[in-house]
Structure formats: structure tokens, C-alpha cells
Tab-separated table of C-alpha atoms in Angstrom:
chain	number	residue	atom	x	y	z
A	1	MET	CA	-23.096	105.826	-189.674
A	2	GLU	CA	-22.611	107.356	-186.207
A	3	TYR	CA	-20.454	104.445	-185.319
A	4	ILE	CA	-18.357	105.028	-188.287
A	5	ASN	CA	-18.009	108.766	-187.681
A	6	ASN	CA	-17.089	108.112	-183.955
A	7	ALA	CA	-14.627	105.707	-185.016
A	8	ALA	CA	-13.336	108.120	-187.707
A	9	ASN	CA	-12.872	110.562	-184.547
A	10	GLY	CA	-10.819	107.899	-183.040
A	11	ALA	CA	-13.011	107.564	-179.951
A	12	ILE	CA	-16.026	105.539	-178.998
A	13	PRO	CA	-18.367	106.561	-176.310
A	14	THR	CA	-19.283	104.293	-173.358
A	15	ALA	CA	-21.992	104.104	-171.070
A	16	SER	CA	-20.052	106.409	-168.211
A	17	GLY	CA	-19.505	108.987	-170.939
A	18	SER	CA	-15.765	108.436	-171.145
A	19	ALA	CA	-14.015	107.903	-174.371
A	20	THR	CA	-11.867	104.761	-175.022
A	21	VAL	CA	-8.762	104.459	-177.534
A	22	ASN	CA	-9.599	102.306	-180.556
A	23	LYS	CA	-7.597	99.119	-180.906
A	24	ILE	CA	-5.900	97.826	-183.986
A	25	LEU	CA	-5.124	94.147	-185.084
A	26	CYS	CA	-1.571	92.873	-184.559
A	27	CYS	CA	-0.135	92.679	-188.260
A	28	GLU	CA	1.498	89.018	-187.363
A	29	CYS	CA	-1.379	87.228	-185.348
A	30	GLY	CA	-4.249	89.573	-185.666
A	31	VAL	CA	-4.778	90.108	-181.706
A	32	PRO	CA	-6.454	93.447	-181.072
A	33	ILE	CA	-3.869	95.702	-179.441
A	34	GLU	CA	-3.441	99.482	-178.656
A	35	PRO	CA	-1.659	101.479	-181.742
A	36	ASN	CA	2.137	101.572	-181.527
A	37	ALA	CA	4.961	102.056	-183.942
A	38	SER	CA	5.483	98.669	-184.799
A	39	ASN	CA	1.790	97.519	-185.066
A	40	MET	CA	2.794	94.167	-183.516
A	41	CYS	CA	1.884	92.759	-180.029
A	42	VAL	CA	4.354	92.046	-177.415
A	43	PRO	CA	4.735	88.404	-177.951
A	44	CYS	CA	5.162	88.805	-181.715
A	45	LEU	CA	7.579	91.972	-180.909
A	46	ARG	CA	9.752	89.568	-178.847
A	47	SER	CA	9.723	86.983	-181.367
A	48	HIS	CA	11.079	89.461	-183.824
A	49	VAL	CA	13.455	91.483	-181.462
A	50	ASP	CA	15.620	90.400	-178.590
A	51	ILE	CA	17.065	93.181	-176.571
A	52	THR	CA	19.291	90.785	-174.540
A	53	GLU	CA	20.922	89.186	-177.696
A	54	ASN	CA	24.253	90.985	-176.801
A	55	ILE	CA	24.016	89.915	-173.015
A	56	PRO	CA	25.846	86.687	-172.380
A	57	LYS	CA	23.578	84.313	-170.613
A	58	GLN	CA	26.761	82.518	-169.093
A	59	ALA	CA	29.678	83.886	-167.548
A	60	ALA	CA	32.628	82.894	-165.448
A	61	ILE	CA	34.080	84.412	-162.104
A	62	PHE	CA	37.205	83.324	-160.193
A	63	PHE	CA	37.584	82.378	-156.710
A	64	CYS	CA	40.574	81.721	-154.516
A	65	ARG	CA	39.848	78.976	-152.226
A	66	ASN	CA	42.791	79.888	-149.689
A	67	CYS	CA	41.902	83.395	-148.827
A	68	GLU	CA	38.177	83.172	-149.983
A	69	ARG	CA	38.283	86.201	-152.037
A	70	TYR	CA	36.820	86.827	-155.672
A	71	LEU	CA	38.594	88.147	-158.736
A	72	ASN	CA	37.684	91.869	-159.428
A	73	PRO	CA	39.472	92.343	-162.858
A	74	PRO	CA	41.944	93.201	-163.668
A	75	ASN	CA	43.975	92.478	-160.531
A	76	GLU	CA	42.039	93.144	-157.498
A	77	TRP	CA	40.841	90.628	-155.077
A	78	VAL	CA	37.964	91.565	-152.909
A	79	GLN	CA	36.239	89.776	-150.080
A	80	CYS	CA	32.629	88.842	-150.789
A	81	SER	CA	29.733	86.762	-149.001
A	82	LEU	CA	27.226	84.649	-150.889
A	83	GLU	CA	24.349	86.910	-152.085
A	84	SER	CA	25.831	90.112	-151.108
A	85	LYS	CA	25.600	93.344	-152.838
A	86	GLU	CA	29.255	93.345	-153.386
A	87	LEU	CA	29.160	89.911	-155.154
A	88	LEU	CA	26.106	91.165	-157.233
A	89	SER	CA	28.132	94.076	-158.315
A	90	LEU	CA	31.124	92.076	-159.433
A	91	CYS	CA	28.721	89.806	-161.405
A	92	LEU	CA	27.278	92.622	-163.176
A	93	LYS	CA	30.658	94.092	-164.119
A	94	ARG	CA	31.117	90.689	-166.039
A	95	LEU	CA	28.243	91.374	-168.413
A	96	GLN	CA	29.524	93.723	-170.970
A	97	GLY	CA	26.505	93.941	-173.255
A	98	LEU	CA	24.721	95.137	-170.206
A	99	ARG	CA	25.404	98.928	-170.885
A	100	GLN	CA	23.159	98.898	-174.022
A	101	VAL	CA	20.093	98.500	-172.100
A	102	LYS	CA	18.404	100.077	-168.938
A	103	LEU	CA	19.019	97.730	-165.787
A	104	VAL	CA	15.709	97.823	-163.848
A	105	ASP	CA	16.127	95.157	-161.218
A	106	ALA	CA	18.727	92.329	-160.338
A	107	GLY	CA	18.612	89.670	-157.779
A	108	PHE	CA	20.056	86.190	-156.729
A	109	ILE	CA	18.300	82.937	-157.322
A	110	TRP	CA	19.014	80.203	-154.831
A	111	THR	CA	21.411	77.641	-155.733
A	112	GLU	CA	23.398	74.777	-153.835
A	113	PRO	CA	26.305	76.522	-152.206
A	114	HIS	CA	28.566	73.782	-153.399
A	115	SER	CA	27.326	73.630	-156.792
A	116	LYS	CA	29.784	76.358	-158.126
A	117	ARG	CA	26.975	77.936	-159.855
A	118	ILE	CA	25.901	81.644	-159.084
A	119	LYS	CA	22.224	82.689	-160.860
A	120	VAL	CA	21.181	86.057	-161.385
A	121	LYS	CA	17.757	87.171	-162.488
A	122	LEU	CA	17.882	90.455	-164.275
A	123	THR	CA	15.039	92.813	-165.560
A	124	VAL	CA	15.977	95.035	-168.159
A	125	HIS	CA	14.343	97.984	-170.484
A	126	GLY	CA	15.279	98.494	-174.156
A	127	GLU	CA	13.984	100.588	-176.781
A	128	VAL	CA	13.262	98.784	-179.969
A	129	MET	CA	11.751	101.383	-182.213
A	130	SER	CA	10.837	105.106	-181.865
A	131	ASP	CA	8.835	105.424	-178.620
A	132	VAL	CA	8.503	101.732	-178.204
A	133	VAL	CA	10.325	100.205	-175.068
A	134	LEU	CA	10.494	96.572	-174.179
A	135	GLN	CA	10.939	94.917	-170.856
A	136	GLN	CA	12.490	91.531	-170.619
A	137	VAL	CA	13.295	89.269	-167.659
A	138	PHE	CA	16.130	86.865	-168.156
A	139	VAL	CA	18.785	84.688	-165.808
A	140	VAL	CA	22.482	84.723	-166.376
A	141	GLU	CA	24.458	81.549	-164.763
A	142	PHE	CA	27.782	82.267	-163.554
A	143	THR	CA	30.149	79.695	-163.191
A	144	VAL	CA	32.778	79.786	-160.076
A	145	ASN	CA	36.276	78.595	-161.224
A	146	ASN	CA	38.953	78.097	-158.681
A	147	GLN	CA	42.102	80.137	-159.292
A	148	MET	CA	44.873	80.931	-156.385
A	149	CYS	CA	45.627	84.806	-156.054
A	150	ASP	CA	48.966	86.258	-156.158
A	151	ASP	CA	49.331	86.467	-152.516
A	152	CYS	CA	48.374	82.933	-151.822
A	153	HIS	CA	50.670	81.742	-154.483
A	154	ARG	CA	53.606	83.587	-153.022
A	155	THR	CA	52.714	82.027	-149.720
A	156	GLU	CA	52.562	78.437	-150.898
A	157	ALA	CA	55.940	79.187	-153.002
A	158	GLN	CA	57.580	80.462	-149.553
A	159	ASP	CA	58.185	83.788	-151.342
A	160	TYR	CA	55.274	85.576	-149.721
A	161	TRP	CA	57.008	88.812	-148.634
A	162	ARG	CA	58.665	91.511	-150.747
A	163	CYS	CA	60.100	93.874	-148.216
A	164	LEU	CA	61.270	93.185	-144.494
A	165	VAL	CA	61.749	95.666	-141.927
A	166	GLN	CA	64.112	94.689	-139.167
A	167	VAL	CA	63.672	96.541	-135.968
A	168	ARG	CA	66.647	96.151	-133.340
A	169	GLN	CA	67.816	97.693	-130.253
A	170	LYS	CA	71.195	96.828	-128.801
A	171	ALA	CA	70.468	97.532	-125.073
A	172	VAL	CA	70.003	95.526	-121.826
A	173	ASN	CA	66.624	96.720	-121.031
A	174	ARG	CA	63.759	96.341	-123.472
A	175	LYS	CA	61.415	99.246	-122.072
A	176	THR	CA	61.989	101.055	-125.378
A	177	LEU	CA	60.581	98.073	-127.417
A	178	PHE	CA	57.636	97.476	-125.113
A	179	TYR	CA	56.788	101.248	-125.504
A	180	LEU	CA	57.150	100.853	-129.189
A	181	GLU	CA	54.897	97.853	-129.420
A	182	GLN	CA	52.006	99.717	-127.728
A	183	MET	CA	52.690	102.943	-130.076
A	184	ILE	CA	52.035	100.435	-132.988
A	185	LEU	CA	49.113	98.984	-131.631
A	186	LYS	CA	47.392	102.395	-130.727
A	187	HIS	CA	48.032	103.851	-134.256
A	188	LYS	CA	47.306	100.601	-135.990
A	189	ALA	CA	50.545	100.875	-137.952
A	190	HIS	CA	50.777	96.944	-138.411
A	191	GLU	CA	47.613	96.686	-140.472
A	192	ASN	CA	49.509	96.052	-143.759
A	193	THR	CA	52.052	93.639	-142.555
A	194	LEU	CA	52.046	89.945	-143.844
A	195	GLY	CA	53.589	88.397	-140.812
A	196	ILE	CA	55.310	89.643	-137.532
A	197	LYS	CA	58.219	87.652	-136.049
A	198	PRO	CA	59.936	88.258	-132.644
A	199	ASN	CA	63.491	88.146	-132.844
A	200	THR	CA	66.612	88.772	-130.409
A	201	GLY	CA	66.529	92.356	-129.741
A	202	GLY	CA	63.710	93.192	-131.578
A	203	LEU	CA	60.865	92.505	-134.088
A	204	ASP	CA	60.809	91.413	-137.857
A	205	PHE	CA	57.776	92.899	-140.247
A	206	PHE	CA	57.141	91.520	-143.371
A	207	TYR	CA	55.513	93.242	-146.270
A	208	ALA	CA	54.101	92.456	-149.967
A	209	THR	CA	55.038	96.023	-151.265
A	210	GLU	CA	57.739	98.323	-150.561
A	211	ALA	CA	55.208	101.093	-150.148
A	212	HIS	CA	53.706	99.752	-146.975
A	213	ALA	CA	57.030	98.769	-145.677
A	214	ARG	CA	58.356	102.479	-146.195
A	215	LYS	CA	55.051	103.739	-144.386
A	216	MET	CA	56.121	101.674	-141.530
A	217	VAL	CA	59.642	103.013	-141.574
A	218	ASP	CA	58.406	106.627	-141.607
A	219	PHE	CA	56.139	105.733	-138.573
A	220	LEU	CA	59.352	104.465	-136.661
A	221	GLN	CA	61.076	107.601	-137.617
A	222	ALA	CA	58.179	109.609	-136.284
A	223	VAL	CA	57.935	108.060	-132.734
A	224	LEU	CA	61.475	107.076	-131.781
A	225	PRO	CA	65.105	108.302	-132.577
A	226	VAL	CA	66.118	105.757	-134.981
A	227	LYS	CA	68.789	105.137	-138.012
A	228	VAL	CA	67.738	103.596	-141.041
A	229	THR	CA	69.559	101.469	-143.622
A	230	ASN	CA	68.180	99.831	-146.703
A	231	SER	CA	69.347	97.210	-149.151
A	232	LYS	CA	67.910	95.148	-152.004
A	233	LYS	CA	68.450	91.682	-153.589
A	234	LEU	CA	67.683	90.630	-157.133
A	235	ILE	CA	65.339	87.842	-157.413
A	236	SER	CA	64.736	87.620	-161.068
A	237	HIS	CA	65.171	89.842	-164.334
A	238	ASP	CA	63.072	89.583	-167.502
A	239	ILE	CA	65.645	90.539	-170.422
A	240	HIS	CA	62.805	90.919	-172.812
A	241	SER	CA	60.800	93.596	-170.935
A	242	ASN	CA	63.761	94.883	-168.921
A	243	SER	CA	61.587	94.353	-165.587
A	244	TYR	CA	63.610	93.422	-162.399
A	245	ASN	CA	61.889	91.653	-159.386
A	246	TYR	CA	63.814	92.889	-156.111
A	247	LYS	CA	63.610	92.057	-152.402
A	248	TYR	CA	63.973	94.860	-150.127
A	249	SER	CA	65.179	95.143	-146.524
A	250	TYR	CA	65.236	98.105	-144.073
A	251	ALA	CA	67.372	97.835	-140.895
A	252	VAL	CA	65.855	100.248	-138.219
A	253	ASP	CA	68.243	100.634	-135.067
A	254	ILE	CA	66.633	102.262	-132.054
A	255	VAL	CA	68.969	104.345	-129.702
A	256	PRO	CA	70.759	101.817	-127.283
A	257	ILE	CA	69.417	103.389	-124.329
A	258	SER	CA	66.079	103.186	-122.354
A	259	LYS	CA	64.367	105.239	-119.613
A	260	GLY	CA	65.999	104.966	-116.231
A	261	SER	CA	69.552	104.475	-118.022
A	262	LEU	CA	72.495	106.501	-116.557
A	263	VAL	CA	74.668	108.029	-119.568
A	264	CYS	CA	77.669	109.993	-119.715
A	265	LEU	CA	77.810	112.909	-122.243
A	266	SER	CA	80.992	114.208	-124.137
A	267	LYS	CA	82.196	117.792	-123.210
A	268	LYS	CA	80.941	119.042	-126.356
A	269	LEU	CA	77.534	117.875	-126.004
A	270	THR	CA	77.228	119.032	-122.691
A	271	GLN	CA	77.984	122.784	-123.725
A	272	GLN	CA	75.303	122.371	-126.464
A	273	LEU	CA	72.662	121.282	-123.929
A	274	GLY	CA	73.153	124.468	-121.811
A	275	HIS	CA	76.095	122.945	-119.807
A	276	LEU	CA	74.050	120.126	-118.307
A	277	ALA	CA	75.935	117.737	-116.035
A	278	PRO	CA	77.918	114.992	-117.860
A	279	VAL	CA	76.350	112.291	-115.826
A	280	CYS	CA	72.638	112.371	-116.052
A	281	LEU	CA	69.382	110.400	-116.294
A	282	VAL	CA	67.493	109.452	-119.200
A	283	SER	CA	63.901	110.440	-118.203
A	284	LYS	CA	62.056	109.509	-121.281
A	285	VAL	CA	62.792	108.059	-124.865
A	286	ALA	CA	60.197	109.444	-127.397
A	287	ASN	CA	60.619	111.433	-130.815
A	288	SER	CA	63.692	112.750	-128.895
A	289	ILE	CA	65.899	111.732	-125.799
A	290	HIS	CA	64.981	113.594	-122.605
A	291	LEU	CA	67.533	113.719	-120.195
A	292	ILE	CA	67.656	115.339	-116.449
A	293	ASP	CA	70.214	116.173	-113.968
A	294	PRO	CA	69.262	114.369	-110.658
A	295	GLN	CA	71.070	116.826	-108.740
A	296	THR	CA	69.905	120.013	-110.187
A	297	ALA	CA	66.549	119.094	-112.061
A	298	GLN	CA	67.999	120.532	-115.397
A	299	MET	CA	66.460	119.067	-118.323
A	300	ALA	CA	67.565	118.830	-121.957
A	301	GLU	CA	66.393	116.903	-125.154
A	302	VAL	CA	68.681	115.247	-127.674
A	303	GLN	CA	67.192	115.038	-131.162
A	304	ASN	CA	67.655	112.366	-133.460
A	305	MET	CA	70.421	113.535	-135.777
A	306	ALA	CA	72.148	115.145	-132.727
A	307	PHE	CA	72.360	111.790	-131.114
A	308	TRP	CA	73.545	109.910	-134.226
A	309	LYS	CA	76.235	112.355	-134.959
A	310	THR	CA	77.672	112.277	-131.221
A	311	PRO	CA	76.337	108.954	-129.930
A	312	PHE	CA	76.498	107.966	-126.125
A	313	GLU	CA	75.778	105.080	-124.434
A	314	ALA	CA	74.405	104.010	-120.916
A	315	ILE	CA	76.908	103.721	-118.136
A	316	CYS	CA	74.295	101.967	-115.658
A	317	ASN	CA	71.279	100.209	-116.497
A	318	PRO	CA	68.152	99.656	-114.290
A	319	LYS	CA	69.267	96.228	-113.471
A	320	GLN	CA	72.203	97.618	-111.365
A	321	MET	CA	69.990	100.113	-109.313
A	322	ILE	CA	70.335	99.623	-105.454
A	323	GLU	CA	67.792	100.017	-102.693
A	324	PHE	CA	68.331	102.568	-100.314
A	325	ILE	CA	66.471	103.714	-97.243
A	326	VAL	CA	65.599	107.433	-96.517
A	327	MET	CA	66.889	108.628	-93.248
A	328	ASP	CA	65.895	112.522	-93.637
A	329	VAL	CA	64.962	115.020	-96.282
A	330	GLU	CA	65.262	118.786	-96.418
A	331	ILE	CA	63.852	120.613	-99.290
A	332	ILE	CA	66.063	122.957	-101.027
A	333	ARG	CA	64.440	126.538	-101.625
A	334	GLU	CA	64.377	128.564	-104.618
A	335	SER	CA	66.650	131.181	-103.136
A	336	GLN	CA	69.340	128.523	-102.415
A	337	ARG	CA	69.641	126.911	-105.767
A	338	LYS	CA	72.786	127.582	-107.724
A	339	THR	CA	72.127	129.300	-111.146
A	340	PHE	CA	74.662	130.302	-113.738
A	341	PRO	CA	74.264	132.219	-117.214
A	342	GLY	CA	72.984	129.994	-120.117
A	343	GLN	CA	71.665	127.335	-117.987
A	344	GLY	CA	68.935	125.160	-119.453
A	345	PRO	CA	65.436	124.804	-118.440
A	346	VAL	CA	64.560	123.299	-115.017
A	347	SER	CA	61.959	120.948	-114.521
A	348	GLN	CA	58.698	121.920	-112.491
A	349	ARG	CA	57.476	118.641	-111.615
A	350	HIS	CA	60.462	117.637	-109.427
A	351	THR	CA	61.818	119.324	-106.209
A	352	LEU	CA	65.372	119.631	-105.371
A	353	ALA	CA	65.929	118.335	-101.620
A	354	ASP	CA	68.997	117.179	-99.592
A	355	VAL	CA	68.406	113.433	-98.797
A	356	TRP	CA	70.244	111.451	-96.438
A	357	VAL	CA	70.078	107.655	-97.225
A	358	VAL	CA	71.476	104.220	-96.108
A	359	LYS	CA	71.714	101.147	-98.432
A	360	ALA	CA	69.019	98.789	-97.416
A	361	ALA	CA	71.524	95.981	-97.302
A	362	GLU	CA	73.660	97.691	-94.660
A	363	LEU	CA	70.848	98.917	-92.483
A	364	GLY	CA	71.698	98.155	-88.812
A	365	ILE	CA	75.077	97.163	-89.632
A	366	ASN	CA	76.676	100.123	-91.276
A	367	ASP	CA	74.740	103.242	-90.134
A	368	ALA	CA	76.910	105.865	-91.972
A	369	THR	CA	74.503	108.036	-93.868
A	370	ILE	CA	75.267	109.285	-97.467
A	371	HIS	CA	74.220	112.824	-98.411
A	372	VAL	CA	72.692	113.134	-101.668
A	373	LYS	CA	71.101	115.831	-103.547
A	374	SER	CA	68.160	114.454	-105.420
A	375	HIS	CA	65.010	115.842	-107.718
A	376	LEU	CA	62.630	113.564	-105.917
A	377	GLY	CA	62.174	115.789	-102.809
A	378	ASN	CA	58.344	115.991	-103.594
A	379	LEU	CA	58.073	112.058	-103.470
A	380	LEU	CA	60.391	110.974	-100.400
A	381	LYS	CA	59.809	111.122	-96.738
A	382	PRO	CA	61.987	109.401	-93.971
A	383	GLY	CA	61.446	105.799	-93.947
A	384	ASP	CA	60.778	105.478	-97.811
A	385	SER	CA	62.728	103.133	-99.900
A	386	VAL	CA	64.298	104.539	-103.057
A	387	LEU	CA	66.316	103.117	-105.922
A	388	GLY	CA	69.406	104.491	-107.082
A	389	TYR	CA	73.174	104.115	-108.757
A	390	ASP	CA	76.303	103.807	-106.194
A	391	LEU	CA	79.083	105.049	-108.503
A	392	ARG	CA	81.563	104.238	-105.877
A	393	GLU	CA	81.120	100.525	-106.703
A	394	ALA	CA	80.124	101.014	-110.281
A	395	ASN	CA	82.339	99.083	-112.955
A	396	VAL	CA	81.970	101.774	-115.680
A	397	ASN	CA	83.938	101.622	-119.109
A	398	ASN	CA	83.505	104.685	-120.823
A	399	ALA	CA	86.125	106.939	-122.252
A	400	ASP	CA	84.044	110.344	-121.386
A	401	PHE	CA	83.627	109.089	-117.832
A	402	GLU	CA	87.248	108.545	-117.091
A	403	LYS	CA	87.931	112.049	-118.257
A	404	LEU	CA	85.737	113.297	-115.381
A	405	LYS	CA	87.242	114.378	-112.204
A	406	SER	CA	86.521	112.027	-109.409
A	407	GLU	CA	85.747	114.921	-106.787
A	408	LEU	CA	83.138	116.207	-109.165
A	409	LEU	CA	81.261	112.939	-109.401
A	410	PRO	CA	78.452	112.136	-106.891
A	411	ASP	CA	78.658	109.163	-104.779
A	412	VAL	CA	75.060	108.065	-105.229
A	413	LEU	CA	72.236	109.155	-107.713
A	414	LEU	CA	68.712	108.485	-106.571
A	415	ILE	CA	66.426	107.675	-109.618
A	416	LYS	CA	63.009	106.404	-108.267
A	417	LYS	CA	61.035	105.841	-105.386
A	418	SER	CA	60.532	102.180	-104.572
A	419	TYR	CA	57.155	100.588	-103.738
A	420	ASP	CA	55.966	97.067	-103.097
A	421	LYS	CA	55.783	95.193	-106.249
A	422	THR	CA	53.656	92.361	-105.126
A	423	VAL	CA	50.902	94.675	-103.895
A	424	ARG	CA	51.286	96.660	-107.089
A	425	LYS	CA	50.742	93.580	-109.298
A	426	GLN	CA	47.844	92.200	-107.318
A	427	ASN	CA	46.161	95.436	-107.433
A	428	ARG	CA	46.785	96.096	-111.139
A	429	ASN	CA	43.350	95.824	-112.700
A	430	TRP	CA	44.267	96.620	-116.290
A	431	LYS	CA	46.067	95.152	-119.154
A	432	LEU	CA	47.946	95.841	-122.360
A	433	LYS	CA	47.713	94.083	-125.753
A	434	HIS	CA	50.487	92.709	-127.500
A	435	LEU	CA	51.326	92.031	-131.270
A	436	ASN	CA	52.015	88.326	-130.641
A	437	GLU	CA	49.972	86.855	-127.747
A	438	ASP	CA	51.488	83.465	-127.923
A	439	VAL	CA	55.056	84.249	-127.562
A	440	ALA	CA	56.624	82.652	-124.457
A	441	VAL	CA	58.304	85.014	-122.015
A	442	ASP	CA	61.247	84.181	-119.838
A	443	THR	CA	61.804	85.584	-116.301
A	444	ASP	CA	63.977	88.511	-117.221
A	445	ILE	CA	61.641	89.764	-119.914
A	446	GLU	CA	58.569	89.552	-117.543
A	447	ASN	CA	60.611	91.337	-114.851
A	448	GLU	CA	61.509	94.007	-117.548
A	449	TYR	CA	57.817	94.426	-118.408
A	450	ASN	CA	56.584	94.611	-115.122
A	451	GLU	CA	58.968	97.633	-114.596
A	452	PHE	CA	57.399	99.113	-117.904
A	453	LEU	CA	53.983	98.671	-116.264
A	454	GLU	CA	55.371	100.431	-113.375
A	455	ASP	CA	56.689	103.420	-115.513
A	456	LEU	CA	53.128	103.642	-116.933
A	457	GLU	CA	51.441	104.052	-113.415
A	458	GLU	CA	54.193	106.673	-112.781
A	459	ASP	CA	54.150	108.735	-115.676
A	460	PRO	CA	50.924	110.118	-116.903
A	461	GLU	CA	52.470	111.632	-119.997
A	462	LEU	CA	53.672	108.147	-121.096
A	463	ARG	CA	50.173	106.726	-120.723
A	464	GLN	CA	48.670	109.281	-123.231
A	465	ASN	CA	50.491	107.162	-126.240
A	466	VAL	CA	49.262	103.641	-124.767
A	467	ASN	CA	45.781	102.045	-124.888
A	468	ILE	CA	45.081	100.733	-121.567
A	469	PHE	CA	42.208	98.261	-121.090
A	470	ARG	CA	40.296	97.169	-118.109
A	471	ASP	CA	41.075	93.796	-116.918
A	472	LYS	CA	37.559	91.978	-116.317
A	473	ASN	CA	39.196	89.293	-114.695
A	474	LYS	CA	40.291	91.395	-111.938
A	475	GLN	CA	38.402	93.513	-109.209
A	476	MET	CA	39.247	97.165	-108.029
A	477	PRO	CA	41.962	96.984	-105.306
A	478	VAL	CA	40.477	96.105	-101.832
A	479	ASP	CA	43.916	96.102	-99.944
A	480	THR	CA	43.224	98.792	-97.087
A	481	ASN	CA	46.786	99.231	-96.508
A	482	ASP	CA	47.672	100.149	-99.897
A	483	MET	CA	44.440	102.262	-100.312
A	484	GLU	CA	45.515	104.302	-97.358
A	485	ASP	CA	48.874	105.371	-98.958
A	486	PRO	CA	47.746	108.024	-101.547
A	487	SER	CA	51.445	108.209	-102.792
A	488	VAL	CA	51.161	104.763	-104.640
A	489	PRO	CA	50.791	105.723	-108.264
A	490	ARG	CA	47.506	104.062	-109.657
A	491	ILE	CA	45.705	104.396	-112.964
A	492	THR	CA	42.192	105.472	-112.514
A	493	LEU	CA	39.178	103.850	-114.119
A	494	GLU	CA	38.488	106.799	-116.304
A	495	GLU	CA	41.743	106.198	-118.213
A	496	MET	CA	40.904	102.852	-119.132
A	497	LEU	CA	39.121	101.406	-122.160
A	498	ASP	CA	36.662	98.565	-122.387
A	499	ASP	CA	38.136	95.449	-124.497
A	500	LEU	CA	35.397	94.814	-127.096
A	501	VAL	CA	35.110	91.461	-128.197
A	502	LEU	CA	32.661	90.599	-131.068
A	503	GLU	CA	31.219	87.150	-131.347
A	504	ASP	CA	28.736	85.555	-133.510
A	505	GLU	CA	25.503	84.588	-131.988
A	506	GLU	CA	25.303	81.183	-133.484
A	507	MET	CA	28.751	80.368	-132.029
A	508	ALA	CA	27.767	82.020	-128.647
A	509	ASP	CA	24.714	79.724	-128.492
A	510	ALA	CA	26.855	76.785	-129.456
């Protein structure tokens, strides 16, 4: 009777004094179980209820063999490696019935990589009845089907680009294009390009969408004075859905001048720029054109819209510069400078001086010196070599230049100090990256590129927009003759970046 009373109370005392829960018999098989709402054991409950019946045990995913990407419906293609969390997430999204249960665990089961089969083992919880939760483990097999993505399909059909950006500069010197290339690399403006093709006088950028091309055009307008014209060509038209397929083209024209060019301004433009001398030097081409008068060191800036409203061209290019030898230099004091009302700003980086020079080709033959007012007084000393333009012998075909009085024109304009190119090239222990490393370079382009590198060494402001990498194949300069001259411009080691190269360990060991 005591057992029955204790059983009626729902507990049976044990030897340790603790109470145990009474068990009941399963209504199906008669196995003793703990009481639950269904009065059935777990095997019998699973035989009657399947919480995974709405979850497919087989599914398909699509894989592009050309670019090795998987389709993430509806239209996105993602890069996933085998047995990665990205691939597991993509597989789980293909199982629609998975939302009705609670996912506890998921993992891959190893399969042969070339079997085109991916198996995922899932553990889920599902509520069968009130307060009855059932856990079940099952395997879903995914079949990998091959399907070419839209990008690869257009590439195979030779219709891989939808928008073209043509960058051109009609100039003799390519320094501005070299500067633009480094700006693109620094700001990674070419990330969305499908291809980059060098062309005569510029580059061609190919894009899959117009938005990416427009982003590139906006970047070019922000870093250089350019003029943009666009056009579109109809490729196909669906009359039923009234949809059109166009190919877009953007023509970007860069100002046809570069650093070191000599330009002649119109009378109206000189008045707008603070009565700047009509014949002046282009000191820099950035988001605006920076001009300087070599005789007075007066500066001015020409904005993008102002240039295309009243365009001007170069009357002399850096290829026409002649070497002179400095015979004497006299610095012009501040009190001796002539100023006038409305004069524009004067450069503080340069020093005006009276310089007497002789042509290097006529040294020892004709000792008649030429008097020049130059802005390079802080750099020049007797015996130095300097490059400049001889306007007496220059063949200039310009309408604004012909209107100037000959007595007001200088005979010679000094542009930059000259150094030994061979020594500078040997001691250059840095390098730049390029958009196309495999492009063949002729002699003229190589000489212009070396001039661009020299400009980087001479102008610290220009180097701020360029990523300069240390060349590990070259050592620091050890030429004592060059090291003794502090005036030779150099790029310090602190301004250089280390060229990071990532290699696979297995490939490195091989």
C-alpha cells in the first residue's frame, strides 16, 4: 500500500533519499518513457511526425566555369571556395522550407571535388505538439550545374562592354598622361574596368555599366581640366517590353598642354589673370592650369571652364629646350622689384635674379653673353647648366604671339636647372607602377617618362599625389661626387612605400 500511495503522489523514494519521476509506457511500443504530451517515445514519434518533410533533400546550385563564381539568386554571382562559409550560406538560402524549423548546426560532408556534388549535414529543432520539441539530423545533397554568367557570356560573344571612356590629349609631351596614370593607381579609380587598352594619345577604359563609366568620368573631371562629350548607339530594341539596349561612349579631352610648356595668352585673358605677361610658363597641370611668369615670378591659375572658353596652346614644348651655361648671377632685392596696382600673387618658392648665360653649343666659340631675368635665382650659380627657350630662333605659329611687339619679348627664358641625367638615372632607387606593365615603350616615350620622373624628384607637391615604391633591385646611391652636391633633387626613403607581394606558401615552396 505504501508503494501505491507513493506512486499516487507521483514520486518513489530511492536509497539516497531523492525522488525520481515516474515513467509511463509508450502508447505504441510499450517502452517506459518519461511523461510527455504525445505519450510516445522518440522513435515512435519520428515514425508518425517528420519535421523535415517540407525541406527538400536534393537541390541544385549553378556554377560558372569561366570565372569560377556561384549564382546567388536572382542575378548576383559571388566568388566562393569549397567548404567555405560563403558557400554554406548560399546553399542554405536554396532550402525554402528551412524557415519553418530552427537550425541548430550545419556543416559539409566531404565529397570528391570533381563529383559535382555538395553534401550538407543539418541539425534542426521543430515543435511537434505543445511543449514537445523534436531534434532531427538529415543530409541535403546539392547538384552543381554549369551555367555561364552574363559577364562571361558577353565576353564570349565579343559584346563584353557596355560603356567606353576614351581619354585623349592632343599634345607633343605625355607628362600629363603619366601623371593621370599615377592618380588613377593611387585612388584605385580603375577597379571596375573590364579592360584597359593603350591608344595613340591616351587610354581606353571599358565598363560593363554606365554607372561605373560615369564614376570614372567624374574622377577625371576632379583631377584634370578636361572636356567631356558623350554619345550612345542603339544595339537592340524589344518592341513588346519597350526596352532598349545601348552602348555608351564618353570622349574625354585633356588640355593640350603639359608642365614645362611655354604658352601665349590673349590680351583679354592676361587682364583677367592680374595683368600676367602674355608669354608665360606652365608650372603644373592639376585640377587647374598653374602659370608663372619666368621674368617676374608672378603666378596665376586658369580653371577648367575658363580655359575651354578662351583656349590657348603651347608655342614651345620641352623638346625644344636648349642648354645654356650660367656665367654670372645677381639676386634682385625686394626693393628693386617693379610692382603695379592689380598685380597677381608672386611665388615665394622662387627668387628673381639677373642671369648672364651662354649657349652650351657656342661656349668657347661665341662668348657673347645673354642677359636674362629669371625666377631660378635660388637654384643657379656660375658654372651650372640650365635649360631654356631661345625665342629669337623659335618658329612660332600663333596669332596672339604675332600681335606682341618684338621689343617687349625676351630673347631667352630659363625654365629649369639641368643635372646629369645618367647619374640621376643610376641613383634612382625607386619605381612607379603602371596600368599596363607589358606595353612596349619606344625611345621617345621613354625619354618623356624619364622627364616625368625628374619632375617628381624636383617637385615635392607633385609627389603627394603619386605612390612611390622602393625598388629592391637597386641600392642606395654610393656615388660620392653626386652625394657631395646637395642641390641634386632626390626622393627620401621616408617618402617611399614598400611594394607588398603576396605569394601562396605552396607556390613559394614549389
